[in-house]
Amino acid sequence: KKLQILLAVGILLLSLTHSFSQNSVEIPINAANDALSDFPDGSLADAGISEETMKTLEEDMKSYVRSGEMPGAEVLIISKGKRLYHKAVGWSDIEGQVPLQTNTIYSIKSMSKPITNTAVLMLSDQGKLSLDDKVLKYFPDFAGDERTTLRHLMSHRSGYNGLGNTANHENILDWTNALVREEMGAEFETYNYADFNFAVLGAIVEMVSGIPPEKYIEQHILEPLGMDDTYTNFDKNADWASRTSNRYRWWTDRLLLYWTPKVEQEWGFYPGAWGIWGTAGDYAKFLTMWMNGGEYKGKRYLKESTVKEAVSTHATQNNSSIYGLGWFVLDNSTQPFFGHGGIDGTRAMAYQNDDMIVITMTQARASGHLKALWYRLGMYGVVDMHPPFMTENTSTRTTISLSSPQEYTGEFMGNIEGQSGMAHMKIMLEGDQLMITIGRLGLATSDLFYLIPQGDDT
């Protein structure tokens, strides 16, 4: 433990003294370095996407790397089972100038939730548990609302909004037995995203199957799907450890290095809500199984009816579809989708009508790179113009003239709807583009939004 702390402090000091400006360095871009045999190559034109569009996106990504906002990013687009685009831009190690490769192994954090969720649904399909089971059935000391079922957990409607630290706990059962004794912090049956829910679901997988949730996931999901580059635990001595990316976080106005593959992961066991490491190509297999109604390469993993229920709306936010069972969803749209993201910079989306999967992978927590990248994907017509998970108020929009953009820059304090307390906001200018950083807990954990012009002169 002391060694890990010293290493972490060393990493932080190194990052504080390192300049992340890449203005004088050519930003690398790497095409797919493998066959990805499950997804033969297709043509962008078949999906109505031009080569020029993707080259423009690549230049955008390079600009984010040059500005020091993003270390690098990998983008994978699959349509109708064919790989249309797969490239990586930037670095997996900024300090060492190591170019990011396609199918790098990432900490996918909350993208683990749908995988844990799939394990629960498989057990339900087999009749070994029911989604209507009360949490009290598994945890007699549960301090939450006695009506709470597995469906409430899977849709973030349990009334819990926090999560205890995994430190000082030996395994998921020990940990969750302590968690469930805590009082609720939110309103029962109201959507409130919380890792607590999937920690408890992971523990229930072990209670029902008799093996730890990571073992069940490995044996029944990862291995059968051929997700050979996906792991439920990081080992710095493993052969694949060298393929993982450094992890960075946005701190006030720069990226700071906070983890390298020379350091073990921060948690000691698979916690259900996060904890999986994997590649874009592997997650595409998992998403394809879901897109195919629970079937992949002739093997059925879930009932079609189970999949349909899971990707339909079970929770709403601001009167809009937000979450199904284990997935962020939008099912009441002309372009419905389901998918999930991870706090360290990963996101995977499935668009059912277009039979398209879009996956973006990077390792930078709390910077605006991810939202900026998805806004660009929307602007260029690759995905829906309204990127997933955005909580912007779309009922009213303000357009401004950019003839004198500098007049809008500066630092401000203000209230944000749905947030408690004052927020620190900073409006900046990058070239001719305005950006706004909103620091909900101070700028250290801020989100960065690129403001998209609504016309040629606004």
Coordinates of N, CA and C in Angstrom, one line a residue, residues 233-418:
N233 N -9.5 -8.0 -14.1 CA -8.5 -7.6 -13.1 C -7.2 -7.2 -13.8
F234 N -6.7 -6.1 -13.3 CA -5.4 -5.7 -13.9 C -4.2 -6.3 -13.1
D235 N -3.3 -6.8 -13.8 CA -2.0 -7.4 -13.2 C -0.9 -6.7 -13.9
K236 N -0.1 -5.9 -13.2 CA 1.0 -5.2 -13.9 C 2.1 -6.1 -14.4
N237 N 2.1 -7.4 -14.0 CA 3.1 -8.4 -14.5 C 2.5 -9.2 -15.6
A238 N 1.3 -9.0 -16.0 CA 0.7 -9.8 -17.1 C 1.3 -9.4 -18.4
D239 N 1.3 -10.4 -19.4 CA 1.9 -10.1 -20.7 C 1.2 -8.9 -21.4
W240 N -0.2 -8.8 -21.1 CA -0.9 -7.7 -21.8 C -0.8 -6.4 -21.1
A241 N -0.2 -6.3 -20.0 CA -0.1 -5.0 -19.2 C 0.5 -3.9 -20.1
S242 N 1.5 -4.3 -20.9 CA 2.2 -3.3 -21.7 C 1.4 -2.7 -22.8
R243 N 0.2 -3.3 -23.0 CA -0.7 -2.8 -24.1 C -1.7 -1.8 -23.5
T244 N -1.7 -1.5 -22.2 CA -2.6 -0.6 -21.6 C -2.1 0.8 -21.7
S245 N -3.0 1.8 -21.7 CA -2.7 3.2 -21.8 C -2.5 3.8 -20.4
N246 N -1.7 4.8 -20.3 CA -1.6 5.6 -19.1 C -3.0 6.2 -18.9
R247 N -3.3 6.6 -17.7 CA -4.6 7.3 -17.4 C -4.3 8.7 -16.9
Y248 N -5.1 9.7 -17.5 CA -4.9 11.1 -17.1 C -6.2 11.6 -16.6
R249 N -6.1 12.8 -16.0 CA -7.3 13.5 -15.5 C -7.1 15.0 -15.7
W250 N -8.2 15.7 -16.0 CA -8.2 17.1 -16.2 C -8.2 17.8 -14.9
W251 N -7.2 18.7 -14.7 CA -7.0 19.4 -13.4 C -6.9 20.9 -13.7
T252 N -8.0 21.6 -13.5 CA -8.1 23.1 -13.7 C -7.9 23.5 -15.2
D253 N -6.7 23.3 -15.7 CA -6.4 23.7 -17.1 C -5.5 22.8 -17.8
R254 N -5.3 21.6 -17.3 CA -4.3 20.7 -18.0 C -4.6 19.3 -17.7
L255 N -4.0 18.4 -18.4 CA -4.1 17.0 -18.1 C -3.0 16.6 -17.2
L256 N -3.3 15.8 -16.2 CA -2.3 15.3 -15.3 C -2.3 13.8 -15.3
L257 N -1.1 13.2 -15.4 CA -0.9 11.8 -15.3 C -1.2 11.3 -13.9
Y258 N -2.1 10.3 -13.8 CA -2.4 9.8 -12.4 C -2.3 8.3 -12.3
W259 N -2.0 7.6 -13.4 CA -1.8 6.1 -13.3 C -1.0 5.7 -14.5
T260 N -0.1 4.7 -14.3 CA 0.6 4.0 -15.4 C 0.5 2.5 -15.2
P261 N 0.8 1.7 -16.2 CA 0.7 0.3 -16.1 C 1.7 -0.3 -15.1
K262 N 2.6 0.5 -14.6 CA 3.6 0.0 -13.6 C 3.0 0.0 -12.2
V263 N 1.8 0.5 -12.1 CA 1.1 0.5 -10.8 C -0.1 -0.4 -10.8
E264 N -0.4 -1.1 -9.8 CA -1.6 -2.0 -9.7 C -2.8 -1.1 -9.7
Q265 N -4.0 -1.7 -10.1 CA -5.2 -1.0 -10.0 C -5.6 -0.6 -8.6
E266 N -6.5 0.4 -8.5 CA -6.8 0.9 -7.2 C -7.7 0.1 -6.3
W267 N -8.4 -0.9 -6.9 CA -9.4 -1.7 -6.2 C -8.8 -3.1 -6.1
G268 N -9.2 -3.9 -5.1 CA -8.6 -5.2 -4.9 C -9.4 -6.4 -5.4
F269 N -10.6 -6.1 -5.9 CA -11.5 -7.2 -6.4 C -12.5 -6.6 -7.4
Y270 N -13.1 -7.5 -8.2 CA -14.0 -7.0 -9.1 C -15.3 -6.4 -8.4
P271 N -15.6 -5.1 -8.5 CA -16.6 -4.5 -7.8 C -18.0 -4.4 -8.4
G272 N -18.2 -5.0 -9.6 CA -19.5 -5.1 -10.2 C -19.8 -3.8 -11.0
A273 N -19.6 -2.6 -10.5 CA -20.0 -1.4 -11.1 C -18.9 -0.9 -12.1
W274 N -17.7 -1.3 -11.9 CA -16.6 -1.0 -12.7 C -15.5 -2.1 -12.6
G275 N -14.4 -1.9 -13.2 CA -13.3 -2.9 -13.0 C -12.8 -3.7 -14.1
I276 N -13.5 -3.6 -15.3 CA -13.1 -4.4 -16.5 C -12.1 -3.6 -17.3
W277 N -11.1 -4.3 -17.9 CA -10.2 -3.7 -18.8 C -10.4 -4.4 -20.2
G278 N -10.4 -3.6 -21.3 CA -10.7 -4.3 -22.5 C -10.4 -3.4 -23.7
T279 N -10.6 -3.9 -24.9 CA -10.4 -3.2 -26.2 C -11.7 -2.8 -26.8
A280 N -11.6 -1.9 -27.8 CA -12.7 -1.4 -28.6 C -13.3 -2.6 -29.4
G281 N -12.4 -3.4 -30.0 CA -12.8 -4.5 -30.8 C -13.6 -5.6 -30.0
D282 N -13.1 -5.8 -28.8 CA -13.9 -6.8 -27.9 C -15.2 -6.2 -27.5
Y283 N -15.3 -5.0 -27.2 CA -16.6 -4.4 -26.7 C -17.6 -4.4 -27.9
A284 N -17.0 -4.3 -29.1 CA -17.9 -4.3 -30.3 C -18.6 -5.7 -30.4
K285 N -17.9 -6.8 -30.1 CA -18.5 -8.1 -30.1 C -19.6 -8.2 -29.1
F286 N -19.4 -7.6 -27.9 CA -20.4 -7.6 -26.8 C -21.6 -6.8 -27.3
L287 N -21.4 -5.7 -27.9 CA -22.5 -4.8 -28.3 C -23.2 -5.5 -29.5
T288 N -22.5 -6.2 -30.4 CA -23.1 -6.9 -31.5 C -24.1 -8.0 -31.0
M289 N -23.7 -8.7 -30.0 CA -24.5 -9.7 -29.4 C -25.9 -9.1 -29.0
W290 N -25.8 -7.9 -28.3 CA -27.0 -7.2 -27.9 C -27.8 -6.7 -29.1
M291 N -27.1 -6.2 -30.1 CA -27.8 -5.7 -31.3 C -28.5 -6.8 -32.0
N292 N -28.0 -8.0 -31.9 CA -28.5 -9.2 -32.6 C -29.6 -9.9 -31.7
G293 N -30.1 -9.2 -30.7 CA -31.2 -9.7 -29.9 C -30.7 -10.8 -28.9
G294 N -29.4 -10.8 -28.5 CA -28.9 -11.8 -27.6 C -28.2 -12.9 -28.2
E295 N -28.0 -12.9 -29.5 CA -27.3 -14.0 -30.2 C -26.0 -13.5 -30.9
Y296 N -25.0 -14.3 -30.9 CA -23.7 -14.0 -31.6 C -23.1 -15.2 -32.2
K297 N -22.8 -15.2 -33.5 CA -22.2 -16.3 -34.2 C -22.9 -17.6 -33.9
G298 N -24.2 -17.6 -33.9 CA -24.9 -18.8 -33.8 C -25.2 -19.3 -32.4
K299 N -24.7 -18.6 -31.4 CA -24.9 -19.0 -30.0 C -25.8 -17.9 -29.3
R300 N -26.8 -18.4 -28.6 CA -27.7 -17.5 -27.9 C -27.2 -17.3 -26.4
Y301 N -27.1 -16.1 -26.1 CA -26.7 -15.7 -24.7 C -27.9 -15.2 -23.9
L302 N -28.8 -14.5 -24.5 CA -30.0 -13.9 -23.8 C -31.2 -14.1 -24.7
K303 N -32.4 -14.3 -24.0 CA -33.6 -14.3 -24.8 C -33.9 -13.0 -25.5
E304 N -34.5 -13.1 -26.7 CA -34.7 -11.8 -27.4 C -35.7 -10.9 -26.6
S305 N -36.6 -11.5 -25.9 CA -37.5 -10.7 -25.1 C -36.8 -10.0 -24.0
T306 N -35.8 -10.6 -23.4 CA -35.0 -10.0 -22.4 C -34.2 -8.8 -22.9
V307 N -33.6 -9.0 -24.0 CA -32.9 -7.9 -24.7 C -33.8 -6.7 -24.9
K308 N -35.0 -7.0 -25.5 CA -35.9 -5.9 -25.8 C -36.4 -5.2 -24.6
E309 N -36.6 -5.9 -23.5 CA -37.0 -5.2 -22.2 C -35.8 -4.3 -21.7
A310 N -34.6 -4.8 -21.8 CA -33.4 -4.1 -21.2 C -33.1 -2.8 -21.9
V311 N -33.4 -2.8 -23.2 CA -33.0 -1.6 -24.0 C -34.2 -0.6 -24.2
S312 N -35.3 -0.9 -23.4 CA -36.4 0.0 -23.4 C -36.3 0.9 -22.1
T313 N -37.0 2.0 -22.1 CA -36.9 2.9 -21.0 C -37.5 2.4 -19.7
H314 N -36.7 2.4 -18.6 CA -37.2 2.1 -17.3 C -37.0 3.3 -16.3
A315 N -36.2 4.3 -16.7 CA -36.0 5.5 -15.9 C -35.9 6.7 -16.8
T316 N -36.5 7.8 -16.4 CA -36.5 9.0 -17.1 C -35.8 10.1 -16.3
Q317 N -35.3 11.1 -17.0 CA -34.7 12.3 -16.4 C -35.1 13.5 -17.2
N318 N -35.6 14.5 -16.5 CA -36.2 15.7 -17.2 C -37.2 15.3 -18.3
N319 N -38.1 14.3 -17.9 CA -39.1 13.9 -18.8 C -38.6 13.2 -20.1
S320 N -37.4 12.8 -20.0 CA -36.8 12.2 -21.2 C -36.2 10.8 -20.9
S321 N -36.3 9.9 -21.9 CA -35.7 8.6 -21.7 C -34.2 8.7 -21.3
I322 N -33.8 7.9 -20.3 CA -32.4 7.9 -19.9 C -31.8 6.6 -19.7
Y323 N -32.5 5.6 -19.0 CA -31.8 4.4 -18.6 C -32.8 3.2 -18.7
G324 N -32.3 2.1 -19.2 CA -33.1 0.9 -19.3 C -32.7 0.0 -18.2
L325 N -32.3 -1.3 -18.5 CA -31.7 -2.2 -17.5 C -30.2 -2.4 -17.9
G326 N -29.4 -1.6 -17.2 CA -27.9 -1.7 -17.4 C -27.4 -0.9 -18.6
W327 N -28.3 -0.2 -19.3 CA -27.9 0.6 -20.4 C -28.5 2.0 -20.3
F328 N -27.7 3.0 -20.8 CA -28.3 4.3 -21.1 C -29.1 4.1 -22.4
V329 N -30.3 4.6 -22.5 CA -31.1 4.3 -23.7 C -31.9 5.6 -24.1
L330 N -32.3 5.5 -25.4 CA -33.2 6.5 -25.9 C -34.1 5.7 -26.9
D331 N -35.3 5.3 -26.5 CA -36.1 4.4 -27.3 C -37.3 5.1 -27.9
N332 N -37.5 6.3 -27.6 CA -38.6 7.1 -28.2 C -38.2 8.1 -29.2
S333 N -37.3 7.7 -30.1 CA -36.7 8.6 -31.0 C -36.7 8.0 -32.4
T334 N -36.5 8.8 -33.4 CA -36.4 8.3 -34.8 C -35.0 7.6 -34.9
Q335 N -34.1 7.9 -34.0 CA -32.8 7.2 -34.0 C -32.5 6.7 -32.6
P336 N -33.2 5.6 -32.2 CA -33.0 5.1 -30.9 C -31.6 4.5 -30.7
F337 N -31.1 4.5 -29.5 CA -29.8 3.9 -29.2 C -29.8 3.4 -27.8
F338 N -28.7 2.6 -27.6 CA -28.4 2.2 -26.2 C -26.9 2.1 -26.2
G339 N -26.4 2.3 -25.0 CA -24.9 2.2 -24.8 C -24.5 2.6 -23.4
H340 N -23.2 2.8 -23.3 CA -22.7 3.2 -21.9 C -21.3 3.9 -22.1
G341 N -21.0 4.6 -21.1 CA -19.7 5.3 -21.0 C -18.9 4.9 -19.8
G342 N -17.7 5.3 -19.7 CA -16.9 5.1 -18.5 C -16.2 6.4 -18.1
I343 N -16.0 6.7 -16.8 CA -15.5 7.9 -16.3 C -14.1 8.2 -16.8
D344 N -13.3 7.2 -17.2 CA -12.0 7.5 -17.6 C -11.9 7.8 -19.1
G345 N -13.0 7.9 -19.8 CA -13.0 8.4 -21.1 C -13.4 7.5 -22.2
T346 N -14.1 6.4 -21.9 CA -14.6 5.4 -22.9 C -16.1 5.6 -23.1
R347 N -16.5 5.2 -24.3 CA -17.9 5.2 -24.6 C -18.2 4.3 -25.8
A348 N -19.3 3.6 -25.7 CA -19.8 2.7 -26.8 C -21.3 2.8 -27.0
M349 N -21.7 3.1 -28.2 CA -23.1 3.3 -28.5 C -23.6 2.4 -29.7
A350 N -24.8 1.9 -29.6 CA -25.4 1.1 -30.6 C -26.7 1.8 -31.1
Y351 N -26.7 2.0 -32.4 CA -27.9 2.7 -33.0 C -28.6 1.6 -33.8
Q352 N -29.8 1.3 -33.3 CA -30.5 0.1 -33.8 C -31.0 0.3 -35.2
N353 N -31.6 1.4 -35.5 CA -32.2 1.6 -36.9 C -31.1 1.6 -38.0
D354 N -29.9 2.1 -37.7 CA -28.8 2.1 -38.6 C -28.0 0.9 -38.6
D355 N -28.2 0.0 -37.6 CA -27.4 -1.2 -37.4 C -25.9 -0.7 -37.3
M356 N -25.7 0.3 -36.5 CA -24.3 0.9 -36.4 C -23.8 0.9 -35.0
I357 N -22.6 0.6 -34.8 CA -21.9 0.7 -33.5 C -20.8 1.7 -33.6
V358 N -20.7 2.6 -32.7 CA -19.7 3.6 -32.6 C -19.0 3.6 -31.2
I359 N -17.7 3.4 -31.2 CA -16.9 3.2 -30.0 C -15.8 4.2 -30.0
T360 N -15.7 5.0 -28.9 CA -14.5 5.9 -28.8 C -13.8 5.6 -27.5
M361 N -12.5 5.5 -27.5 CA -11.7 5.1 -26.4 C -10.6 6.1 -26.1
T362 N -10.5 6.6 -24.9 CA -9.4 7.4 -24.5 C -9.2 7.2 -23.0
Q363 N -8.2 7.8 -22.4 CA -8.0 7.6 -20.9 C -7.7 9.0 -20.3
A364 N -8.7 9.8 -20.3 CA -8.6 11.2 -19.6 C -9.9 11.5 -18.9
R365 N -9.8 11.5 -17.6 CA -11.0 11.7 -16.8 C -11.3 13.2 -16.7
A366 N -12.6 13.5 -16.8 CA -13.1 14.9 -16.5 C -12.7 16.0 -17.4
S367 N -12.1 15.7 -18.6 CA -11.9 16.8 -19.5 C -13.0 16.8 -20.5
G368 N -13.1 17.8 -21.3 CA -14.2 17.9 -22.3 C -14.0 17.2 -23.6
H369 N -12.8 16.5 -23.7 CA -12.5 15.8 -25.0 C -13.6 14.9 -25.5
L370 N -14.2 14.1 -24.5 CA -15.1 13.1 -25.0 C -16.4 13.7 -25.5
K371 N -16.9 14.7 -24.8 CA -18.1 15.3 -25.3 C -17.8 16.1 -26.6
A372 N -16.7 16.7 -26.6 CA -16.3 17.5 -27.9 C -16.2 16.5 -29.0
L373 N -15.6 15.3 -28.8 CA -15.5 14.4 -29.9 C -16.9 13.9 -30.4
W374 N -17.8 13.6 -29.4 CA -19.1 13.2 -29.8 C -20.0 14.3 -30.5
Y375 N -19.7 15.5 -30.1 CA -20.4 16.6 -30.8 C -19.9 16.7 -32.2
R376 N -18.7 16.4 -32.4 CA -18.1 16.4 -33.8 C -18.8 15.3 -34.6
L377 N -18.8 14.1 -34.0 CA -19.5 13.0 -34.7 C -20.9 13.3 -35.1
G378 N -21.6 14.1 -34.2 CA -22.9 14.5 -34.5 C -23.0 15.6 -35.6
M379 N -22.1 16.6 -35.5 CA -22.0 17.7 -36.5 C -21.8 17.1 -37.9
Y380 N -20.9 16.1 -38.0 CA -20.5 15.6 -39.3 C -21.5 14.5 -39.8
G381 N -22.5 14.2 -39.0 CA -23.6 13.3 -39.5 C -23.2 11.9 -39.3
V382 N -22.2 11.5 -38.5 CA -21.9 10.1 -38.3 C -22.9 9.5 -37.4
V383 N -23.3 10.3 -36.3 CA -24.3 9.8 -35.4 C -25.3 10.9 -35.2
D384 N -26.3 10.6 -34.4 CA -27.4 11.6 -34.1 C -26.8 12.9 -33.6
M385 N -27.4 14.0 -34.1 CA -26.9 15.3 -33.7 C -26.9 15.5 -32.2
H386 N -27.8 14.9 -31.5 CA -27.8 15.1 -30.1 C -27.1 13.9 -29.4
P387 N -25.8 14.1 -29.0 CA -25.0 13.0 -28.5 C -25.6 12.5 -27.2
P388 N -25.4 11.2 -26.9 CA -26.0 10.5 -25.8 C -25.4 11.1 -24.5
F389 N -26.2 11.0 -23.4 CA -25.8 11.4 -22.1 C -25.6 12.9 -21.9
M390 N -26.0 13.7 -22.9 CA -25.9 15.1 -22.7 C -27.1 15.6 -21.9
T391 N -26.9 16.5 -21.0 CA -27.9 17.0 -20.2 C -28.2 18.4 -20.5
E392 N -27.8 18.9 -21.7 CA -28.1 20.3 -22.0 C -29.6 20.5 -22.1
N393 N -30.0 21.8 -21.9 CA -31.4 22.2 -22.0 C -31.6 22.4 -23.5
T394 N -32.3 21.5 -24.2 CA -32.6 21.7 -25.6 C -33.8 22.4 -25.9
S395 N -34.6 22.8 -24.8 CA -35.8 23.5 -25.1 C -35.6 25.0 -25.5
T396 N -34.5 25.6 -25.0 CA -34.1 26.9 -25.4 C -32.7 27.0 -25.8
R397 N -32.4 27.7 -26.8 CA -31.0 27.9 -27.3 C -30.7 29.4 -27.5
T398 N -29.5 29.8 -27.2 CA -29.1 31.2 -27.4 C -28.0 31.2 -28.5
T399 N -28.2 32.0 -29.5 CA -27.2 32.2 -30.5 C -26.6 33.5 -30.4
I400 N -25.3 33.6 -30.6 CA -24.6 34.8 -30.4 C -23.7 35.1 -31.6
S401 N -23.4 36.3 -31.9 CA -22.5 36.7 -33.0 C -21.1 36.5 -32.5
L402 N -20.2 35.8 -33.4 CA -18.9 35.6 -33.0 C -17.9 36.6 -33.6
S403 N -18.5 37.8 -34.1 CA -17.7 38.8 -34.7 C -16.6 39.4 -33.6
S404 N -17.0 39.3 -32.4 CA -16.1 39.7 -31.3 C -16.1 38.7 -30.2
P405 N -15.7 37.5 -30.4 CA -15.9 36.4 -29.4 C -15.2 36.7 -28.1
Q406 N -14.1 37.5 -28.1 CA -13.4 37.7 -26.9 C -14.2 38.4 -25.8
E407 N -15.3 39.1 -26.2 CA -16.1 39.8 -25.2 C -16.9 38.8 -24.3
Y408 N -16.9 37.5 -24.7 CA -17.7 36.5 -23.9 C -16.8 35.7 -23.0
T409 N -15.5 35.9 -23.1 CA -14.6 35.2 -22.3 C -14.4 35.7 -20.9
G410 N -14.0 34.9 -19.9 CA -13.9 35.3 -18.6 C -14.3 34.2 -17.6
E411 N -14.2 34.5 -16.3 CA -14.6 33.6 -15.3 C -15.9 34.1 -14.6
F412 N -16.8 33.2 -14.3 CA -18.1 33.6 -13.8 C -18.5 32.6 -12.7
M413 N -19.4 33.0 -11.8 CA -20.1 32.1 -10.8 C -21.6 32.1 -11.1
G414 N -22.2 31.0 -11.0 CA -23.6 31.0 -11.2 C -24.3 29.7 -10.8
N415 N -25.6 29.6 -10.9 CA -26.4 28.4 -10.5 C -26.7 27.6 -11.8
I416 N -26.6 26.3 -11.6 CA -27.0 25.4 -12.8 C -28.2 24.6 -12.3
E417 N -29.2 24.5 -13.2 CA -30.4 23.8 -12.9 C -30.0 22.3 -12.5
G418 N -30.6 21.9 -11.4 CA -30.3 20.5 -10.9 C -29.1 20.4 -10.1

